[in-house]
Amino acid sequence: MALAMPIGNKSTSYPSGSLGFTYIGLLIFIAISGIALAGVGIVWHQDAQREREKELLFIGEEFRNAIGSYYENSPTATKQFPQNIEQLLLDDRFPTTKRHLRKLYKDPITQSKTWGLEIEQGHIIGLYSLSAQKPIKKYGFPTQYDGFGQADKYTQWKFVYLPGSNPANVVSQNDAS
């Protein structure tokens, strides 16, 4: 004798309107998570840019001080600025090699070793980043860089040594032993 067995379990029934509720809840959760992650991404990007700005200020000051050291410690009565950046690394104007800069730093904004150079009469008096990106920092610069707050792009952050402008930051060869 063969009994007819019903296919499926008719005793399991879902309340009316509950089908798809979990799916909609999951979609809402994914949307909220996406919005939160986008916000975190923006904050992370700004924090990373602020760190690169701090690094640019440090490196720019290192170059400015090196240019000042090169100029102030000229072996002749006529002081000179370097003609190229490599002269800051190996100053061969002396019987023994002098180093005004330990290494050639990368631009932290562009991640390149290529810098914009401020040239006066064929000599380097300063440098700047080649990035046209807009800076975040607008306040709290050291005195010699007060004008950086009005800059629209990093190319306007110029690290220039002007003789007598800030001699406290320049270490003479007599002081560096």
PDB file of C-alpha atoms in Angstrom:
ATOM      1  CA  MET A   1       0.000   0.000   0.000  1.00  0.00           C
ATOM      2  CA  ALA A   2       1.467   3.252  -1.037  1.00  0.00           C
ATOM      3  CA  LEU A   3       0.803   6.354   0.934  1.00  0.00           C
ATOM      4  CA  ALA A   4       0.911   9.727  -0.632  1.00  0.00           C
ATOM      5  CA  MET A   5       3.438  11.914   1.165  1.00  0.00           C
ATOM      6  CA  PRO A   6       3.069  15.627   0.902  1.00  0.00           C
ATOM      7  CA  ILE A   7       6.062  17.450  -0.566  1.00  0.00           C
ATOM      8  CA  GLY A   8       7.412  20.126   1.738  1.00  0.00           C
ATOM      9  CA  ASN A   9       6.370  20.884   5.269  1.00  0.00           C
ATOM     10  CA  LYS A  10       3.113  22.708   5.269  1.00  0.00           C
ATOM     11  CA  SER A  11       3.221  23.129   9.025  1.00  0.00           C
ATOM     12  CA  THR A  12       6.066  25.696   8.699  1.00  0.00           C
ATOM     13  CA  SER A  13       4.481  28.939   7.709  1.00  0.00           C
ATOM     14  CA  TYR A  14       5.924  32.443   7.782  1.00  0.00           C
ATOM     15  CA  PRO A  15       3.966  35.370   9.114  1.00  0.00           C
ATOM     16  CA  SER A  16       2.594  37.555   6.418  1.00  0.00           C
ATOM     17  CA  GLY A  17       5.088  40.256   5.274  1.00  0.00           C
ATOM     18  CA  SER A  18       8.184  38.813   7.001  1.00  0.00           C
ATOM     19  CA  LEU A  19       9.682  37.349   3.852  1.00  0.00           C
ATOM     20  CA  GLY A  20      12.768  39.437   2.852  1.00  0.00           C
ATOM     21  CA  PHE A  21      13.048  41.262   6.185  1.00  0.00           C
ATOM     22  CA  THR A  22      16.525  39.854   6.849  1.00  0.00           C
ATOM     23  CA  TYR A  23      17.637  40.823   3.355  1.00  0.00           C
ATOM     24  CA  ILE A  24      16.497  44.447   3.791  1.00  0.00           C
ATOM     25  CA  GLY A  25      18.140  44.591   7.222  1.00  0.00           C
ATOM     26  CA  LEU A  26      21.391  43.343   5.722  1.00  0.00           C
ATOM     27  CA  LEU A  27      21.227  45.969   2.953  1.00  0.00           C
ATOM     28  CA  ILE A  28      20.698  48.743   5.512  1.00  0.00           C
ATOM     29  CA  PHE A  29      23.635  47.457   7.589  1.00  0.00           C
ATOM     30  CA  ILE A  30      25.904  47.407   4.515  1.00  0.00           C
ATOM     31  CA  ALA A  31      24.860  50.957   3.550  1.00  0.00           C
ATOM     32  CA  ILE A  32      25.549  52.313   7.056  1.00  0.00           C
ATOM     33  CA  SER A  33      28.896  50.493   7.165  1.00  0.00           C
ATOM     34  CA  GLY A  34      29.849  51.987   3.794  1.00  0.00           C
ATOM     35  CA  ILE A  35      29.039  55.519   4.955  1.00  0.00           C
ATOM     36  CA  ALA A  36      31.053  55.024   8.152  1.00  0.00           C
ATOM     37  CA  LEU A  37      34.045  53.632   6.233  1.00  0.00           C
ATOM     38  CA  ALA A  38      33.920  56.549   3.788  1.00  0.00           C
ATOM     39  CA  GLY A  39      34.084  58.968   6.731  1.00  0.00           C
ATOM     40  CA  VAL A  40      37.017  57.083   8.234  1.00  0.00           C
ATOM     41  CA  GLY A  41      38.776  57.159   4.855  1.00  0.00           C
ATOM     42  CA  ILE A  42      38.446  60.944   4.622  1.00  0.00           C
ATOM     43  CA  VAL A  43      39.801  61.430   8.151  1.00  0.00           C
ATOM     44  CA  TRP A  44      42.670  59.001   7.478  1.00  0.00           C
ATOM     45  CA  HIS A  45      43.577  60.826   4.249  1.00  0.00           C
ATOM     46  CA  GLN A  46      43.624  64.206   6.018  1.00  0.00           C
ATOM     47  CA  ASP A  47      45.756  62.819   8.859  1.00  0.00           C
ATOM     48  CA  ALA A  48      48.218  61.375   6.346  1.00  0.00           C
ATOM     49  CA  GLN A  49      48.390  64.720   4.521  1.00  0.00           C
ATOM     50  CA  ARG A  50      48.986  66.563   7.811  1.00  0.00           C
ATOM     51  CA  GLU A  51      51.885  64.202   8.563  1.00  0.00           C
ATOM     52  CA  ARG A  52      53.359  64.830   5.114  1.00  0.00           C
ATOM     53  CA  GLU A  53      53.029  68.585   5.731  1.00  0.00           C
ATOM     54  CA  LYS A  54      54.954  68.266   9.014  1.00  0.00           C
ATOM     55  CA  GLU A  55      57.620  66.285   7.208  1.00  0.00           C
ATOM     56  CA  LEU A  56      57.792  68.895   4.420  1.00  0.00           C
ATOM     57  CA  LEU A  57      58.285  71.664   6.992  1.00  0.00           C
ATOM     58  CA  PHE A  58      61.082  69.682   8.671  1.00  0.00           C
ATOM     59  CA  ILE A  59      62.828  68.789   5.399  1.00  0.00           C
ATOM     60  CA  GLY A  60      62.425  72.296   3.998  1.00  0.00           C
ATOM     61  CA  GLU A  61      64.012  73.711   7.145  1.00  0.00           C
ATOM     62  CA  GLU A  62      66.873  71.199   6.820  1.00  0.00           C
ATOM     63  CA  PHE A  63      67.535  72.367   3.261  1.00  0.00           C
ATOM     64  CA  ARG A  64      67.234  76.035   4.241  1.00  0.00           C
ATOM     65  CA  ASN A  65      69.708  75.555   7.088  1.00  0.00           C
ATOM     66  CA  ALA A  66      72.088  73.647   4.800  1.00  0.00           C
ATOM     67  CA  ILE A  67      71.974  76.441   2.215  1.00  0.00           C
ATOM     68  CA  GLY A  68      72.605  78.949   5.007  1.00  0.00           C
ATOM     69  CA  SER A  69      75.520  76.906   6.330  1.00  0.00           C
ATOM     70  CA  TYR A  70      77.021  76.646   2.837  1.00  0.00           C
ATOM     71  CA  TYR A  71      76.707  80.411   2.366  1.00  0.00           C
ATOM     72  CA  GLU A  72      77.902  81.494   5.823  1.00  0.00           C
ATOM     73  CA  ASN A  73      80.896  79.142   5.790  1.00  0.00           C
ATOM     74  CA  SER A  74      82.315  80.174   2.431  1.00  0.00           C
ATOM     75  CA  PRO A  75      86.111  79.831   2.562  1.00  0.00           C
ATOM     76  CA  THR A  76      86.648  83.139   0.761  1.00  0.00           C
ATOM     77  CA  ALA A  77      85.655  86.675   1.721  1.00  0.00           C
ATOM     78  CA  THR A  78      82.956  86.593  -0.965  1.00  0.00           C
ATOM     79  CA  LYS A  79      80.127  84.395   0.282  1.00  0.00           C
ATOM     80  CA  GLN A  80      78.408  82.143  -2.238  1.00  0.00           C
ATOM     81  CA  PHE A  81      75.264  80.091  -2.469  1.00  0.00           C
ATOM     82  CA  PRO A  82      75.505  76.564  -3.931  1.00  0.00           C
ATOM     83  CA  GLN A  83      75.083  76.099  -7.675  1.00  0.00           C
ATOM     84  CA  ASN A  84      73.433  72.691  -7.236  1.00  0.00           C
ATOM     85  CA  ILE A  85      71.956  70.638  -4.409  1.00  0.00           C
ATOM     86  CA  GLU A  86      74.770  68.077  -4.524  1.00  0.00           C
ATOM     87  CA  GLN A  87      77.162  70.756  -3.231  1.00  0.00           C
ATOM     88  CA  LEU A  88      75.219  70.675   0.043  1.00  0.00           C
ATOM     89  CA  LEU A  89      76.101  66.989   0.377  1.00  0.00           C
ATOM     90  CA  LEU A  90      79.782  67.319  -0.582  1.00  0.00           C
ATOM     91  CA  ASP A  91      81.236  70.810  -0.330  1.00  0.00           C
ATOM     92  CA  ASP A  92      84.630  70.535  -2.022  1.00  0.00           C
ATOM     93  CA  ARG A  93      85.645  74.171  -1.510  1.00  0.00           C
ATOM     94  CA  PHE A  94      87.704  73.148   1.523  1.00  0.00           C
ATOM     95  CA  PRO A  95      90.827  70.939   1.849  1.00  0.00           C
ATOM     96  CA  THR A  96      88.615  68.384   3.610  1.00  0.00           C
ATOM     97  CA  THR A  97      85.081  67.645   2.459  1.00  0.00           C
ATOM     98  CA  LYS A  98      82.318  69.447   4.365  1.00  0.00           C
ATOM     99  CA  ARG A  99      78.749  68.216   4.540  1.00  0.00           C
ATOM    100  CA  HIS A 100      75.973  70.734   5.066  1.00  0.00           C
ATOM    101  CA  LEU A 101      73.240  68.148   4.491  1.00  0.00           C
ATOM    102  CA  ARG A 102      73.419  64.446   5.382  1.00  0.00           C
ATOM    103  CA  LYS A 103      71.282  63.160   2.529  1.00  0.00           C
ATOM    104  CA  LEU A 104      69.144  64.340  -0.358  1.00  0.00           C
ATOM    105  CA  TYR A 105      65.617  64.147   1.022  1.00  0.00           C
ATOM    106  CA  LYS A 106      62.557  63.158  -0.989  1.00  0.00           C
ATOM    107  CA  ASP A 107      59.693  65.608  -1.231  1.00  0.00           C
ATOM    108  CA  PRO A 108      57.128  64.007   1.112  1.00  0.00           C
ATOM    109  CA  ILE A 109      54.197  65.412  -0.867  1.00  0.00           C
ATOM    110  CA  THR A 110      55.232  64.247  -4.361  1.00  0.00           C
ATOM    111  CA  GLN A 111      57.416  61.321  -3.155  1.00  0.00           C
ATOM    112  CA  SER A 112      60.105  62.495  -5.608  1.00  0.00           C
ATOM    113  CA  LYS A 113      63.695  63.628  -5.122  1.00  0.00           C
ATOM    114  CA  THR A 114      63.009  66.432  -7.597  1.00  0.00           C
ATOM    115  CA  TRP A 115      62.459  69.831  -6.005  1.00  0.00           C
ATOM    116  CA  GLY A 116      61.638  73.258  -7.358  1.00  0.00           C
ATOM    117  CA  LEU A 117      64.651  75.525  -6.935  1.00  0.00           C
ATOM    118  CA  GLU A 118      64.715  79.226  -6.099  1.00  0.00           C
ATOM    119  CA  ILE A 119      67.591  80.528  -8.196  1.00  0.00           C
ATOM    120  CA  GLU A 120      69.238  83.920  -7.875  1.00  0.00           C
ATOM    121  CA  GLN A 121      72.125  84.825 -10.204  1.00  0.00           C
ATOM    122  CA  GLY A 122      72.730  81.163 -11.032  1.00  0.00           C
ATOM    123  CA  HIS A 123      72.858  80.026  -7.395  1.00  0.00           C
ATOM    124  CA  ILE A 124      70.328  78.161  -5.232  1.00  0.00           C
ATOM    125  CA  ILE A 125      68.904  80.289  -2.421  1.00  0.00           C
ATOM    126  CA  GLY A 126      66.024  77.960  -1.571  1.00  0.00           C
ATOM    127  CA  LEU A 127      63.670  75.257  -2.718  1.00  0.00           C
ATOM    128  CA  TYR A 128      60.018  74.245  -2.711  1.00  0.00           C
ATOM    129  CA  SER A 129      57.765  71.263  -3.370  1.00  0.00           C
ATOM    130  CA  LEU A 130      56.534  70.797  -6.931  1.00  0.00           C
ATOM    131  CA  SER A 131      53.082  69.719  -5.710  1.00  0.00           C
ATOM    132  CA  ALA A 132      50.142  71.848  -6.834  1.00  0.00           C
ATOM    133  CA  GLN A 133      47.999  70.241  -4.115  1.00  0.00           C
ATOM    134  CA  LYS A 134      46.242  72.552  -1.638  1.00  0.00           C
ATOM    135  CA  PRO A 135      47.753  72.582   1.881  1.00  0.00           C
ATOM    136  CA  ILE A 136      45.601  71.833   4.923  1.00  0.00           C
ATOM    137  CA  LYS A 137      47.688  73.745   7.474  1.00  0.00           C
ATOM    138  CA  LYS A 138      46.878  77.459   7.674  1.00  0.00           C
ATOM    139  CA  TYR A 139      48.102  78.492  11.149  1.00  0.00           C
ATOM    140  CA  GLY A 140      50.902  77.833  13.599  1.00  0.00           C
ATOM    141  CA  PHE A 141      53.903  78.221  11.313  1.00  0.00           C
ATOM    142  CA  PRO A 142      57.334  79.251  12.608  1.00  0.00           C
ATOM    143  CA  THR A 143      57.965  82.998  12.304  1.00  0.00           C
ATOM    144  CA  GLN A 144      60.075  82.740   9.153  1.00  0.00           C
ATOM    145  CA  TYR A 145      57.206  80.905   7.418  1.00  0.00           C
ATOM    146  CA  ASP A 146      54.248  83.080   8.466  1.00  0.00           C
ATOM    147  CA  GLY A 147      53.326  83.641   4.813  1.00  0.00           C
ATOM    148  CA  PHE A 148      52.661  79.923   4.301  1.00  0.00           C
ATOM    149  CA  GLY A 149      49.170  80.365   5.790  1.00  0.00           C
ATOM    150  CA  GLN A 150      48.007  82.237   2.681  1.00  0.00           C
ATOM    151  CA  ALA A 151      49.401  79.650   0.238  1.00  0.00           C
ATOM    152  CA  ASP A 152      46.954  77.995  -2.156  1.00  0.00           C
ATOM    153  CA  LYS A 153      49.363  75.181  -3.085  1.00  0.00           C
ATOM    154  CA  TYR A 154      52.573  73.646  -1.796  1.00  0.00           C
ATOM    155  CA  THR A 155      54.628  75.283  -4.550  1.00  0.00           C
ATOM    156  CA  GLN A 156      54.120  78.523  -2.617  1.00  0.00           C
ATOM    157  CA  TRP A 157      55.833  77.105   0.482  1.00  0.00           C
ATOM    158  CA  LYS A 158      59.334  78.372  -0.361  1.00  0.00           C
ATOM    159  CA  PHE A 159      62.201  77.493   1.969  1.00  0.00           C
ATOM    160  CA  VAL A 160      64.634  80.307   1.185  1.00  0.00           C
ATOM    161  CA  TYR A 161      67.753  81.329   3.077  1.00  0.00           C
ATOM    162  CA  LEU A 162      68.233  85.084   3.201  1.00  0.00           C
ATOM    163  CA  PRO A 163      71.560  86.188   4.705  1.00  0.00           C
ATOM    164  CA  GLY A 164      70.979  87.581   8.182  1.00  0.00           C
ATOM    165  CA  SER A 165      67.315  86.478   8.208  1.00  0.00           C
ATOM    166  CA  ASN A 166      67.555  83.858  10.938  1.00  0.00           C
ATOM    167  CA  PRO A 167      71.185  83.175  11.827  1.00  0.00           C
ATOM    168  CA  ALA A 168      70.274  81.203  14.967  1.00  0.00           C
ATOM    169  CA  ASN A 169      69.203  78.265  12.792  1.00  0.00           C
ATOM    170  CA  VAL A 170      72.466  78.127  10.861  1.00  0.00           C
ATOM    171  CA  VAL A 171      75.316  76.231  12.465  1.00  0.00           C
ATOM    172  CA  SER A 172      78.706  77.532  11.444  1.00  0.00           C
ATOM    173  CA  GLN A 173      81.554  75.102  10.854  1.00  0.00           C
ATOM    174  CA  ASN A 174      83.299  76.564  13.921  1.00  0.00           C
ATOM    175  CA  ASP A 175      80.332  75.546  16.125  1.00  0.00           C
ATOM    176  CA  ALA A 176      79.891  72.085  14.596  1.00  0.00           C
ATOM    177  CA  SER A 177      82.807  70.038  15.820  1.00  0.00           C
TER     178      SER A 177
END
